[in-house]
Coordinates of C-alpha atoms in Angstrom, one line a residue:
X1 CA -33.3 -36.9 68.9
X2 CA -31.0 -35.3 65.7
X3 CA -28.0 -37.9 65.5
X4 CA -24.5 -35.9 65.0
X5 CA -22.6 -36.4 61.3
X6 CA -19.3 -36.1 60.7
X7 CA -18.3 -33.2 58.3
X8 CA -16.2 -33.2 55.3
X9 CA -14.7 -30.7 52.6
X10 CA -15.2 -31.6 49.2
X11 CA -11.5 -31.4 48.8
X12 CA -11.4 -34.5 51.5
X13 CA -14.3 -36.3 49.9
X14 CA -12.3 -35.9 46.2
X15 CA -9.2 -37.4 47.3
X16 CA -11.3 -41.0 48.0
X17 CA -11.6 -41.5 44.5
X18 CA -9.8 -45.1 44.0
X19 CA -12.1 -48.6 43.2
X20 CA -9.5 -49.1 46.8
X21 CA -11.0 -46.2 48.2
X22 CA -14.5 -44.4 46.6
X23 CA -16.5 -41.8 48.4
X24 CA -19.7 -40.3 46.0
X25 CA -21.2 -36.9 47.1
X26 CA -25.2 -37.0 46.6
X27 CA -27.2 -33.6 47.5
X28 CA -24.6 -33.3 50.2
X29 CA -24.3 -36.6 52.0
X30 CA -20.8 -38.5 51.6
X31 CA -21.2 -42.5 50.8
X32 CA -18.2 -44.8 51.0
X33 CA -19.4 -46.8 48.3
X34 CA -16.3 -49.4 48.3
X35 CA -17.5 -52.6 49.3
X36 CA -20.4 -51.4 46.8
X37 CA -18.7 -51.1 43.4
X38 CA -18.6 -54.4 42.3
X39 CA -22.5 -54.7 42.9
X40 CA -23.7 -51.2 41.2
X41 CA -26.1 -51.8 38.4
X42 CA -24.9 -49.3 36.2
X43 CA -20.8 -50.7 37.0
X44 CA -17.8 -49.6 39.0
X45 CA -17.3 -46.9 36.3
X46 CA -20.2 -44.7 37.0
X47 CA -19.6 -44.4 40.8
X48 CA -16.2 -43.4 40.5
X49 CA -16.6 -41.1 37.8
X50 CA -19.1 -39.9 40.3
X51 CA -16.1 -38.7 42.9
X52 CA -14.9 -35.3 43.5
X53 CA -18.4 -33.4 42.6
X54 CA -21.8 -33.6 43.9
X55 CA -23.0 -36.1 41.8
X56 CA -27.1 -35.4 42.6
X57 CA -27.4 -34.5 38.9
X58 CA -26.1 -38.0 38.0
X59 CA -27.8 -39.8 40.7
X60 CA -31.3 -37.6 39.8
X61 CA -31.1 -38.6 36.1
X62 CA -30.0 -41.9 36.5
X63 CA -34.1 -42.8 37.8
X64 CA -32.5 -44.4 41.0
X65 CA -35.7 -46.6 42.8
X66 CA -36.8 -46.2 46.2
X67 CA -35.2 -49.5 47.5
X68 CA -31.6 -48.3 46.0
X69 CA -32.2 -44.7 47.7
X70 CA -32.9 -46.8 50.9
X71 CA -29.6 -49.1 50.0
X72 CA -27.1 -45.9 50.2
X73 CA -28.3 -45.3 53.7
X74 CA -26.0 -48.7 54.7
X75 CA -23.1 -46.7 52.8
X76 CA -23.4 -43.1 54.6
X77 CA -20.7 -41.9 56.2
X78 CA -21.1 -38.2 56.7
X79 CA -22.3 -34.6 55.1
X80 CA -20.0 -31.7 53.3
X81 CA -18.9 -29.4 55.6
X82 CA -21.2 -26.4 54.7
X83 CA -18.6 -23.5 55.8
X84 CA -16.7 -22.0 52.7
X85 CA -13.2 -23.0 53.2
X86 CA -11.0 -19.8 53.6
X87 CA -7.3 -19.9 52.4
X88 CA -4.5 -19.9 54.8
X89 CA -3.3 -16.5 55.0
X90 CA 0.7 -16.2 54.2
X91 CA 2.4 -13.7 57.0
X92 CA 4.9 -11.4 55.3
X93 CA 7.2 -9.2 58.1
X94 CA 8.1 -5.6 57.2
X95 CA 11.9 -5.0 57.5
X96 CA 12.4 -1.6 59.5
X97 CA 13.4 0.9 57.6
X98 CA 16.8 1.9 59.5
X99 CA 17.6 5.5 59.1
X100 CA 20.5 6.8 57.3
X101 CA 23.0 7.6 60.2
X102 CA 22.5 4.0 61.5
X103 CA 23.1 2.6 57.7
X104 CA 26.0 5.3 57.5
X105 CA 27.6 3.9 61.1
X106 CA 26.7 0.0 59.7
X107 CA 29.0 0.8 56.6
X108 CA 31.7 2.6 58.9
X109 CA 32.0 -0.4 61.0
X110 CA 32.2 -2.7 57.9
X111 CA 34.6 -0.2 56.1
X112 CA 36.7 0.7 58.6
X113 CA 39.9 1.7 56.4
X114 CA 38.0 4.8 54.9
X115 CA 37.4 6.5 57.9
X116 CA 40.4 5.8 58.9
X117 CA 42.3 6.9 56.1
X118 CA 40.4 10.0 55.7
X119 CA 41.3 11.1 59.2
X120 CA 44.9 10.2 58.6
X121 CA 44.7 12.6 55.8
X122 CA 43.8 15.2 57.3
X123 CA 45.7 14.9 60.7
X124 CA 48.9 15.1 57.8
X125 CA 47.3 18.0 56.0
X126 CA 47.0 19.6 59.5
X127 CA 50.6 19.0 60.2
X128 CA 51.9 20.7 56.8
X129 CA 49.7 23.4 56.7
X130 CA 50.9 24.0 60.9
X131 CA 55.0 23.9 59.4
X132 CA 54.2 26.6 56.7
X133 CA 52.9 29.3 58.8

């Protein structure tokens, strides 16, 4: 019976790349290697320049025996996530386009001394023009 794994992103697995805190990616499988580090033949250095890659290049030319492939088994902690991650997508709203007689009536309302003024004017005009016939 197939035994479920937890999945990780490489962007997950990178961010565990401390001698605190070391996670190595080998053909796909995640390893927390912490408690390992101090006890790696090759030194602390070589697993943790390791992190934030698949290292199954490394590990491949590094001639690892059959009893240290068996050894990372007590060290496996899940498999990269094999969906590509897709960026978040940003959400931009449209401003209506208001037409001009509501941007004319918005102005009036701010302005209201020009309209005003303008039909003062010509309520006076009116008036003199009126006295003169």
């Amino acid at each position: 019976m197939p035994t479920l794994t937890k999945l990780y992103s490489m962007k997950e697995a990178a961010l565990h790349n401390t001698p605190e805190d070391c996670w190595v990616v080998v053909d796909g499988k995640i390893y927390d290697v912490t408690k390992y580090l101090e006890d790696h033949p090759g030194g602390a250095d070589v697993l943790l320049e390791a992190t934030g890659k698949d290292a199954k290049e490394e590990f491949d030319d590094a001639g690892h025996s059959k009893s240290a492939i068996e050894l990372m088994q007590d060290y496996f902690i899940g498999e990269l996530d094999p969906t590509p991650e897709i960026p978040e997508m940003e959400v931009f709203r449209k401003e209506q386009d208001t037409g001009f007689a509501s941007k004319l009536m918005d102005s009036a309302v701010r302005y209201w001394a020009i309209p005003a003024a303008a039909v003062g004017v010509s309520v006076v005009v009116a008036i003199l023009y009126a006295r003169r016939k």
